[in-house]
Amino acid sequence: MKNVAVFGAGRMAREVAFAATDSDELELAALISRQCPDWLPDTQHFQSLAALTALPDLLIDFTLSGGTYDAAHWCRASLVPLVSGTTGLSDRDRAAFMEASELVPVK
């Protein structure tokens, strides 16, 4: 079973969190967002990536553009693969993805 952390708390992050909760292959290990959403299942909530107490096997990013930049840098530094569904990325975000992909899988 793979431990995943979801970064973000919007509609798509919620859907991903529930899909991970229902999966036989994934375990939702953490949700990272500034505010703890009222829909959060029985999962640990952290206000920042730096606050995570254990590294997940995968970070799934559904934040805004600035959050994606932070996710890419955190994943590179933590050696955690990254999947991002964030749209509207800036050149800065894309560059951060490229840097992260030098050390970890990025999709």
Coordinates of C-alpha atoms in Angstrom, one line a residue:
M1 CA 0.0 0.0 0.0
K2 CA 1.3 3.4 -1.0
N3 CA 0.9 6.4 1.4
V4 CA -0.2 9.5 -0.4
A5 CA -0.4 13.1 0.8
V6 CA -2.8 15.5 -0.9
F7 CA -1.7 19.1 -1.1
G8 CA -4.7 21.4 -1.3
A9 CA -8.3 21.5 -0.1
G10 CA -10.4 22.5 -3.1
R11 CA -12.9 20.4 -5.1
M12 CA -10.4 18.3 -6.9
A13 CA -8.2 17.7 -3.8
R14 CA -11.3 16.5 -2.1
E15 CA -12.1 14.1 -4.9
V16 CA -8.6 12.8 -4.9
A17 CA -8.6 12.4 -1.1
F18 CA -11.9 10.4 -1.2
A19 CA -10.6 8.3 -4.1
A20 CA -7.4 7.5 -2.1
T21 CA -9.6 6.7 1.0
D22 CA -11.7 4.2 -1.1
S23 CA -8.6 2.6 -2.8
D24 CA -7.2 -0.8 -1.9
E25 CA -3.8 0.3 -3.1
L26 CA -3.5 3.8 -1.6
E27 CA -3.7 5.1 1.9
L28 CA -4.4 8.8 2.5
A29 CA -1.7 9.6 4.9
A30 CA -2.1 13.4 5.2
L31 CA -3.8 16.4 3.8
I32 CA -1.9 19.7 3.6
S33 CA -3.8 23.0 3.5
R34 CA -3.9 26.3 5.4
Q35 CA -7.3 25.5 6.8
C36 CA -8.6 22.1 7.8
P37 CA -11.6 21.4 5.5
D38 CA -14.8 20.2 7.0
W39 CA -15.0 17.3 4.6
L40 CA -11.7 15.8 5.7
P41 CA -11.9 12.1 6.4
D42 CA -10.1 10.6 9.4
T43 CA -6.7 11.8 8.2
Q44 CA -4.0 13.9 9.6
H45 CA -4.1 17.6 8.6
F46 CA -1.0 19.8 8.3
Q47 CA -0.9 23.5 7.5
S48 CA 2.3 23.2 5.5
L49 CA 4.6 20.7 3.8
A50 CA 7.3 21.5 6.3
A51 CA 5.0 20.4 9.1
L52 CA 4.6 16.8 7.8
T53 CA 5.7 14.4 10.4
A54 CA 6.4 11.5 8.0
L55 CA 7.2 11.4 4.3
P56 CA 4.6 10.1 2.0
D57 CA 5.3 7.8 -0.9
L58 CA 3.7 10.3 -3.2
L59 CA 2.5 13.9 -3.1
I60 CA -0.6 14.8 -5.1
D61 CA -0.8 18.6 -5.7
F62 CA -4.1 20.3 -6.4
T63 CA -3.2 23.8 -5.2
L64 CA -2.8 27.1 -6.9
S65 CA 0.3 28.2 -8.9
G66 CA 2.4 29.3 -5.9
G67 CA 1.6 26.1 -4.0
T68 CA 2.8 24.0 -7.0
Y69 CA 6.1 25.8 -6.9
D70 CA 6.4 25.0 -3.2
A71 CA 5.4 21.4 -3.8
A72 CA 8.0 20.9 -6.5
H73 CA 10.8 22.3 -4.3
W74 CA 9.7 20.3 -1.3
C75 CA 9.5 17.1 -3.3
R76 CA 12.9 17.6 -4.7
A77 CA 14.4 18.2 -1.3
S78 CA 12.5 15.3 0.3
L79 CA 12.9 12.9 -2.6
V80 CA 9.2 12.4 -2.8
P81 CA 7.5 11.8 -6.3
L82 CA 5.0 14.5 -7.4
V83 CA 1.8 14.4 -9.3
S84 CA 0.2 17.7 -10.0
G85 CA -3.2 18.5 -11.4
T86 CA -2.8 22.3 -11.0
T87 CA -3.5 24.4 -14.0
G88 CA -2.4 27.8 -15.0
L89 CA 1.2 27.2 -14.2
S90 CA 3.7 30.0 -14.5
D91 CA 7.2 29.8 -16.1
R92 CA 8.5 29.7 -12.5
D93 CA 6.3 26.7 -11.7
R94 CA 7.5 24.9 -14.8
A95 CA 11.1 25.6 -14.0
A96 CA 10.5 24.2 -10.5
F97 CA 9.0 21.0 -12.0
M98 CA 12.1 20.6 -14.3
E99 CA 14.4 21.0 -11.3
A100 CA 12.4 18.5 -9.2
S101 CA 12.4 16.0 -12.1
E102 CA 16.2 15.8 -12.0
L103 CA 15.8 13.8 -8.7
V104 CA 12.2 12.5 -8.5
P105 CA 9.4 11.4 -10.8
V106 CA 7.2 14.4 -11.7
K107 CA 3.9 14.1 -13.6

